[in-house]
């Protein structure tokens, strides 16, 4: 009981602090329409930073008061943040789960408190019904599929007889890691030329992308035809390693990335990346609209996938608009 009371007090102080830090006098004068607690994974990538910024901007635009917490890549921090949102009795909870497993208890608490929960970006795995009201995020399986289909077209155009692939994956047991891998493997599995030499966990981090690439080059060197990297951050970490080892990324090795941030698109235009599948971080508008509907007691869609693009050396790259993240 005392613990709950302390959590509520802490959450109230946090809210006062966060609201006073970001609102002008005129905005403070009127009652916010909705209080939304959002637990973000961390700041591991330009994608994640763009996602946080978009959610803040859209909250401002829609007049939503945001309790935003950064979990610094730790699931236990996200669980603590969700408990603070419950103690504070926010109207809606949203979060991007770092991994899929391990959320049942805290989500059951949210359900018992009558607070709807919206998943943003990533999914959870649970056998319980009714813990989640809506999921807003990319179709990661389709992203993997598009990456694999591109590779088949590229191998055809280069008349390759054997295609040796190394895969640098995102955070183990996270939705994008599992679904991007599944989509990619399904796309290439019917093509006998395709051979995955190794899949290695790069945790969606630039530093890990570099480390993984060093290990892969040491182990497989000349054998590598393709690097399939689950996000731009790891790709950007891997590229200098490939160059230092004496290979030209984009020509000696086919480089496939996912996210579509500005830095990766600039490198695509330079010819050192061959293909970037978009994963848009701009999920804030759909989140605010969903949260407002939930507050008003209206029906919401259970799954919302944003439209996503695909960029590659097959296209006129001068037409790619500035990315904004
Ligand atoms: O969940 C989306 C993924 O998480 C993005 O691809 C990656 O860059 C981020 O860290």
CSV table of C-alpha atoms and ligand atoms in Angstrom, one decimal:
chain,number,residue,atom,x,y,z
A,1,UNK,CA,0.0,0.0,0.0
A,2,UNK,CA,2.8,2.4,1.0
A,3,UNK,CA,4.7,1.4,-2.1
A,4,UNK,CA,1.7,2.2,-4.3
A,5,UNK,CA,1.3,5.6,-2.6
A,6,UNK,CA,5.0,6.4,-3.1
A,7,UNK,CA,4.7,5.3,-6.8
A,8,UNK,CA,1.7,7.6,-7.2
A,9,UNK,CA,3.5,10.5,-5.6
A,10,UNK,CA,6.5,10.0,-7.8
A,11,UNK,CA,4.4,9.7,-10.9
A,12,UNK,CA,2.6,13.0,-10.0
A,13,UNK,CA,5.9,14.8,-9.5
A,14,UNK,CA,7.2,13.4,-12.8
A,15,UNK,CA,4.1,14.6,-14.6
A,16,UNK,CA,4.3,18.1,-13.1
A,17,UNK,CA,7.9,18.3,-14.1
A,18,UNK,CA,7.4,17.0,-17.7
A,19,UNK,CA,4.4,19.2,-18.4
A,20,UNK,CA,6.0,22.3,-17.0
A,21,UNK,CA,9.1,21.7,-19.0
A,22,UNK,CA,7.3,21.5,-22.4
A,23,UNK,CA,4.2,23.7,-22.3
A,24,UNK,CA,3.8,27.5,-22.6
A,25,UNK,CA,1.7,29.6,-20.2
A,26,UNK,CA,-1.3,29.8,-22.6
A,27,UNK,CA,-1.3,26.0,-23.1
A,28,UNK,CA,-1.2,25.3,-19.4
A,29,UNK,CA,-4.3,27.3,-18.9
A,30,UNK,CA,-6.7,24.7,-20.4
A,31,UNK,CA,-7.4,21.3,-19.2
A,32,UNK,CA,-5.7,18.6,-21.3
A,33,UNK,CA,-8.1,16.3,-23.1
A,34,UNK,CA,-6.2,13.2,-22.3
A,35,UNK,CA,-3.3,11.9,-20.3
A,36,UNK,CA,-1.2,9.3,-22.1
A,37,UNK,CA,1.6,7.3,-20.5
A,38,UNK,CA,4.2,6.2,-23.1
A,39,UNK,CA,7.2,3.9,-22.3
A,40,UNK,CA,9.8,4.1,-25.0
A,41,UNK,CA,12.5,1.5,-25.4
A,42,UNK,CA,15.5,3.8,-25.4
A,43,UNK,CA,17.7,5.7,-27.9
A,44,UNK,CA,19.4,2.8,-29.8
A,45,UNK,CA,18.9,4.2,-33.3
A,46,UNK,CA,18.1,7.3,-35.4
A,47,UNK,CA,14.8,5.4,-36.0
A,48,UNK,CA,14.0,5.3,-32.2
A,49,UNK,CA,15.0,9.0,-31.7
A,50,UNK,CA,12.7,9.9,-34.7
A,51,UNK,CA,9.9,7.9,-33.2
A,52,UNK,CA,10.1,9.6,-29.8
A,53,UNK,CA,10.2,13.0,-31.5
A,54,UNK,CA,7.2,12.3,-33.7
A,55,UNK,CA,5.2,11.1,-30.7
A,56,UNK,CA,6.0,14.3,-28.7
A,57,UNK,CA,5.2,16.5,-31.7
A,58,UNK,CA,1.9,14.7,-32.4
A,59,UNK,CA,0.9,14.8,-28.7
A,60,UNK,CA,1.4,18.6,-28.7
A,61,UNK,CA,-0.6,18.9,-31.9
A,62,UNK,CA,-3.5,16.9,-30.6
A,63,UNK,CA,-3.5,18.5,-27.1
A,64,UNK,CA,-2.5,15.3,-25.4
A,65,UNK,CA,-0.6,15.4,-22.2
A,66,UNK,CA,2.3,12.9,-22.4
A,67,UNK,CA,4.0,11.2,-19.6
A,68,UNK,CA,7.1,9.9,-21.5
A,69,UNK,CA,9.5,7.5,-20.0
A,70,UNK,CA,12.8,6.2,-21.6
A,71,UNK,CA,13.6,2.7,-20.5
A,72,UNK,CA,17.3,2.8,-21.6
A,73,UNK,CA,16.9,-0.6,-23.3
A,74,UNK,CA,15.8,-2.5,-20.2
A,75,UNK,CA,12.6,-4.4,-19.9
A,76,UNK,CA,12.5,-4.0,-16.1
A,77,UNK,CA,12.5,-0.2,-16.6
A,78,UNK,CA,9.5,-0.5,-19.0
A,79,UNK,CA,7.6,-2.6,-16.5
A,80,UNK,CA,8.3,0.0,-13.7
A,81,UNK,CA,7.2,2.8,-16.0
A,82,UNK,CA,3.9,0.9,-16.8
A,83,UNK,CA,3.3,0.5,-13.0
A,84,UNK,CA,3.8,4.2,-12.5
A,85,UNK,CA,1.3,5.0,-15.2
A,86,UNK,CA,-1.2,2.7,-13.5
A,87,UNK,CA,-0.6,4.3,-10.1
A,88,UNK,CA,-1.1,7.7,-11.7
A,89,UNK,CA,-4.3,6.5,-13.4
A,90,UNK,CA,-3.5,7.8,-16.8
A,91,UNK,CA,-6.3,7.5,-19.4
A,92,UNK,CA,-4.3,5.4,-21.8
A,93,UNK,CA,-1.0,3.5,-21.7
A,94,UNK,CA,1.1,3.0,-24.7
A,95,UNK,CA,4.5,1.3,-25.0
A,96,UNK,CA,7.0,-0.2,-27.4
A,97,UNK,CA,8.0,-3.6,-25.9
A,98,UNK,CA,11.7,-4.3,-26.2
A,99,UNK,CA,11.0,-8.0,-26.4
A,100,UNK,CA,7.9,-10.0,-26.8
A,101,UNK,CA,7.8,-12.2,-23.6
A,102,UNK,CA,7.2,-11.2,-20.0
A,103,UNK,CA,4.4,-8.6,-19.9
A,104,UNK,CA,1.4,-10.6,-18.7
A,105,UNK,CA,1.5,-9.6,-15.0
A,106,UNK,CA,1.9,-5.8,-15.5
A,107,UNK,CA,-0.7,-5.8,-18.3
A,108,UNK,CA,-3.1,-7.7,-16.1
A,109,UNK,CA,-2.7,-4.9,-13.5
A,110,UNK,CA,-3.5,-2.3,-16.2
A,111,UNK,CA,-6.6,-4.3,-17.2
A,112,UNK,CA,-7.8,-4.5,-13.6
A,113,UNK,CA,-7.3,-0.8,-13.3
A,114,UNK,CA,-9.5,-0.3,-16.4
A,115,UNK,CA,-6.7,1.4,-18.4
A,116,UNK,CA,-6.5,0.5,-22.1
A,117,UNK,CA,-3.1,-0.4,-23.5
A,118,UNK,CA,-1.9,0.3,-27.0
A,119,UNK,CA,1.2,-1.3,-28.4
A,120,UNK,CA,3.4,1.0,-30.5
A,121,UNK,CA,6.0,-0.4,-33.0
A,122,UNK,CA,6.5,-3.9,-31.5
A,123,UNK,CA,4.3,-6.7,-30.4
A,124,UNK,CA,4.1,-9.0,-27.3
A,125,UNK,CA,3.5,-12.7,-27.0
A,126,UNK,CA,0.8,-13.8,-24.6
A,127,UNK,CA,-1.8,-16.5,-24.1
A,128,UNK,CA,-4.1,-14.2,-22.2
A,129,UNK,CA,-7.0,-12.4,-23.9
A,130,UNK,CA,-7.9,-8.7,-23.6
A,131,UNK,CA,-4.6,-7.3,-22.4
A,132,UNK,CA,-4.0,-5.1,-25.5
A,133,UNK,CA,-6.6,-2.9,-27.2
A,134,UNK,CA,-4.7,-1.9,-30.3
A,135,UNK,CA,-1.4,-2.5,-32.1
A,136,UNK,CA,0.1,0.3,-34.2
A,137,UNK,CA,3.3,-0.6,-36.0
A,138,UNK,CA,5.0,-1.8,-39.2
A,139,UNK,CA,4.4,-5.1,-40.9
A,140,UNK,CA,7.9,-6.4,-40.2
A,141,UNK,CA,7.3,-9.7,-41.9
A,142,UNK,CA,6.5,-7.8,-45.1
A,143,UNK,CA,9.7,-5.8,-44.7
A,144,UNK,CA,11.7,-9.0,-44.6
A,145,UNK,CA,9.8,-10.3,-47.6
A,146,UNK,CA,10.6,-7.2,-49.6
A,147,UNK,CA,14.3,-7.5,-48.7
A,148,UNK,CA,14.4,-11.1,-49.8
A,149,UNK,CA,12.5,-10.5,-53.1
A,150,UNK,CA,14.9,-7.6,-53.9
A,151,UNK,CA,17.8,-10.0,-53.4
A,152,UNK,CA,16.4,-12.5,-55.8
A,153,UNK,CA,16.0,-9.8,-58.5
A,154,UNK,CA,19.5,-8.6,-57.8
A,155,UNK,CA,21.0,-12.1,-58.1
A,156,UNK,CA,19.1,-12.6,-61.4
A,157,UNK,CA,20.4,-9.3,-62.8
A,158,UNK,CA,24.0,-10.2,-61.8
A,159,UNK,CA,23.5,-13.8,-63.0
A,160,UNK,CA,24.8,-15.2,-59.7
A,161,UNK,CA,24.9,-18.9,-59.4
A,162,UNK,CA,25.5,-19.1,-55.7
A,163,UNK,CA,24.5,-16.3,-53.2
A,164,UNK,CA,26.2,-16.5,-49.8
A,165,UNK,CA,24.4,-14.4,-47.2
A,166,UNK,CA,25.3,-13.2,-43.7
A,167,UNK,CA,22.5,-11.8,-41.6
A,168,UNK,CA,23.0,-9.3,-38.8
A,169,UNK,CA,19.8,-9.5,-36.8
A,170,UNK,CA,18.1,-7.0,-34.4
A,171,UNK,CA,17.5,-7.6,-30.7
A,172,UNK,CA,16.9,-11.3,-30.0
A,173,UNK,CA,13.2,-12.1,-29.3
A,174,UNK,CA,12.0,-8.7,-30.4
A,175,UNK,CA,9.2,-8.6,-33.0
A,176,UNK,CA,11.1,-6.9,-35.8
A,177,UNK,CA,14.0,-9.4,-35.4
A,178,UNK,CA,11.8,-12.4,-35.6
A,179,UNK,CA,9.5,-11.2,-38.3
A,180,UNK,CA,12.1,-9.6,-40.5
A,181,UNK,CA,14.0,-12.9,-40.4
A,182,UNK,CA,10.9,-15.0,-41.1
A,183,UNK,CA,9.9,-12.8,-44.1
A,184,UNK,CA,13.3,-12.8,-45.6
A,185,UNK,CA,13.8,-16.5,-45.2
A,186,UNK,CA,10.4,-17.3,-46.7
A,187,UNK,CA,11.2,-15.1,-49.7
A,188,UNK,CA,14.5,-16.8,-50.4
A,189,UNK,CA,13.8,-20.4,-49.3
A,190,UNK,CA,12.5,-21.5,-52.7
A,191,UNK,CA,15.6,-20.2,-54.5
A,192,UNK,CA,18.4,-22.9,-54.5
A,193,UNK,CA,21.1,-20.3,-55.1
A,194,UNK,CA,20.5,-18.8,-51.7
A,195,UNK,CA,22.7,-19.9,-48.8
A,196,UNK,CA,22.7,-18.3,-45.4
A,197,UNK,CA,26.2,-18.6,-44.0
A,198,UNK,CA,25.5,-17.2,-40.6
A,199,UNK,CA,23.0,-15.1,-38.5
A,200,UNK,CA,24.4,-13.0,-35.7
A,201,UNK,CA,22.8,-10.8,-33.1
A,202,UNK,CA,23.6,-7.1,-33.6
A,203,UNK,CA,21.0,-5.9,-31.1
A,204,UNK,CA,20.0,-3.0,-33.5
A,205,UNK,CA,23.2,-1.1,-32.4
A,206,UNK,CA,25.8,0.6,-34.6
A,207,UNK,CA,28.6,-0.6,-32.3
A,208,UNK,CA,27.3,-4.2,-32.5
A,209,UNK,CA,26.9,-3.9,-36.3
A,210,UNK,CA,30.7,-3.2,-36.5
A,211,UNK,CA,31.6,-6.0,-34.1
A,212,UNK,CA,29.4,-8.5,-35.9
A,213,UNK,CA,30.8,-7.5,-39.3
A,214,UNK,CA,34.4,-7.9,-38.0
A,215,UNK,CA,33.6,-11.4,-36.8
A,216,UNK,CA,31.8,-12.3,-40.0
A,217,UNK,CA,34.7,-11.1,-42.2
A,218,UNK,CA,37.2,-13.0,-40.1
A,219,UNK,CA,35.2,-16.2,-40.4
A,220,UNK,CA,33.9,-16.0,-44.0
A,221,UNK,CA,35.8,-13.2,-45.8
A,222,UNK,CA,35.7,-13.7,-49.5
A,223,UNK,CA,32.8,-16.1,-49.3
A,224,UNK,CA,30.3,-13.3,-48.4
A,225,UNK,CA,28.1,-12.1,-51.2
A,226,UNK,CA,25.4,-10.4,-49.3
A,227,UNK,CA,24.9,-8.6,-45.9
A,228,UNK,CA,21.3,-8.5,-44.8
A,229,UNK,CA,21.2,-6.2,-41.8
A,230,UNK,CA,18.0,-5.7,-39.8
A,231,UNK,CA,18.4,-1.9,-39.3
A,232,UNK,CA,20.3,1.1,-40.7
A,233,UNK,CA,22.2,1.6,-37.5
A,234,UNK,CA,23.9,-1.8,-37.7
A,235,UNK,CA,24.5,-1.4,-41.4
A,236,UNK,CA,26.2,2.0,-40.9
A,237,UNK,CA,28.4,0.3,-38.2
A,238,UNK,CA,29.3,-2.6,-40.6
A,239,UNK,CA,30.2,-0.6,-43.7
A,240,UNK,CA,33.6,0.8,-42.5
A,241,UNK,CA,34.6,-2.7,-41.5
A,242,UNK,CA,33.9,-4.0,-44.9
A,243,UNK,CA,35.9,-1.2,-46.5
A,244,UNK,CA,38.8,-1.7,-44.1
A,245,UNK,CA,38.9,-5.4,-45.0
A,246,UNK,CA,39.4,-4.4,-48.6
A,247,UNK,CA,35.9,-4.9,-50.1
A,248,UNK,CA,33.6,-2.4,-51.8
A,249,UNK,CA,30.2,-2.4,-50.1
A,250,UNK,CA,27.5,-2.2,-52.8
A,251,UNK,CA,29.6,-3.9,-55.5
A,252,UNK,CA,31.8,-6.6,-54.0
A,253,UNK,CA,29.0,-7.3,-51.5
A,254,UNK,CA,25.3,-6.6,-51.8
A,255,UNK,CA,24.1,-4.6,-48.8
A,256,UNK,CA,20.5,-4.7,-47.7
A,257,UNK,CA,19.2,-2.6,-44.8
A,258,UNK,CA,15.9,-1.7,-43.1
A,259,UNK,CA,14.5,1.6,-41.7
A,260,UNK,CA,15.2,4.3,-44.4
A,261,UNK,CA,16.7,7.0,-42.2
A,262,UNK,CA,18.4,9.9,-44.0
A,263,UNK,CA,22.0,8.7,-43.4
A,264,UNK,CA,21.3,5.3,-45.0
A,265,UNK,CA,19.5,6.9,-47.9
A,266,UNK,CA,22.5,9.1,-48.5
A,267,UNK,CA,24.7,6.1,-48.5
A,268,UNK,CA,22.3,4.2,-50.8
A,269,UNK,CA,22.7,7.2,-53.3
A,270,UNK,CA,26.5,6.9,-53.0
A,271,UNK,CA,26.2,3.2,-54.0
A,272,UNK,CA,27.5,1.6,-50.8
A,273,UNK,CA,24.1,0.2,-49.9
A,274,UNK,CA,21.9,-1.5,-52.5
A,275,UNK,CA,18.5,-1.6,-50.9
A,276,UNK,CA,16.7,0.0,-48.0
A,277,UNK,CA,13.3,-1.2,-46.9
A,278,UNK,CA,11.4,1.6,-45.2
A,279,UNK,CA,10.2,1.1,-41.6
A,280,UNK,CA,8.5,4.4,-40.7
A,281,UNK,CA,8.9,5.7,-37.1
A,282,UNK,CA,6.0,8.2,-37.7
A,283,UNK,CA,3.4,6.4,-35.6
A,284,UNK,CA,2.5,9.4,-33.4
A,285,UNK,CA,-0.6,10.5,-35.4
A,286,UNK,CA,-2.2,7.1,-35.3
A,287,UNK,CA,-1.4,6.8,-31.6
A,288,UNK,CA,-3.0,10.1,-30.7
A,289,UNK,CA,-6.1,9.5,-32.7
A,290,UNK,CA,-6.5,6.0,-31.2
A,291,UNK,CA,-5.9,7.2,-27.6
A,292,UNK,CA,-8.5,10.0,-28.1
A,293,UNK,CA,-11.0,7.6,-29.4
A,294,UNK,CA,-10.4,5.3,-26.5
A,295,UNK,CA,-10.9,8.1,-24.1
A,296,UNK,CA,-14.2,9.0,-25.8
A,297,UNK,CA,-15.3,5.3,-25.5
A,298,UNK,CA,-15.3,4.8,-29.3
A,299,UNK,CA,-14.3,1.7,-31.2
A,300,UNK,CA,-10.7,1.5,-32.5
A,301,UNK,CA,-9.0,-0.6,-35.1
A,302,UNK,CA,-7.2,-3.5,-33.5
A,303,UNK,CA,-4.2,-3.4,-35.9
A,304,UNK,CA,-2.9,-0.4,-37.7
A,305,UNK,CA,0.0,-0.8,-40.2
A,306,UNK,CA,1.5,2.4,-41.7
A,307,UNK,CA,2.1,2.4,-45.4
A,308,UNK,CA,5.8,1.8,-46.2
A,309,UNK,CA,8.1,2.4,-49.1
A,310,UNK,CA,11.1,0.6,-50.6
A,311,UNK,CA,14.2,2.2,-51.9
A,312,UNK,CA,16.9,0.5,-54.1
A,313,UNK,CA,19.4,0.8,-56.8
A,314,UNK,CA,16.6,-0.3,-59.2
A,315,UNK,CA,15.0,3.2,-58.9
A,316,UNK,CA,15.7,6.8,-59.7
A,317,UNK,CA,17.1,7.7,-56.3
A,318,UNK,CA,17.0,11.4,-56.9
A,319,UNK,CA,13.2,11.2,-56.4
A,320,UNK,CA,13.5,10.1,-52.8
A,321,UNK,CA,12.1,12.9,-50.6
A,322,UNK,CA,14.0,14.1,-47.4
A,323,UNK,CA,13.3,11.5,-44.8
A,324,UNK,CA,13.0,13.6,-41.6
A,325,UNK,CA,14.7,11.0,-39.4
B,1,LIG,O1,11.3,-1.7,-33.8
B,1,LIG,C1,11.8,-1.0,-34.9
B,1,LIG,C2,13.2,-1.2,-35.0
B,1,LIG,O2,13.8,-0.7,-33.7
B,1,LIG,C3,13.9,-0.3,-36.0
B,1,LIG,O3,14.2,-1.0,-37.2
B,1,LIG,C4,15.3,-0.1,-35.4
B,1,LIG,O4,16.1,0.8,-36.0
B,1,LIG,C5,14.8,0.2,-34.0
B,1,LIG,O5,15.8,0.3,-33.1
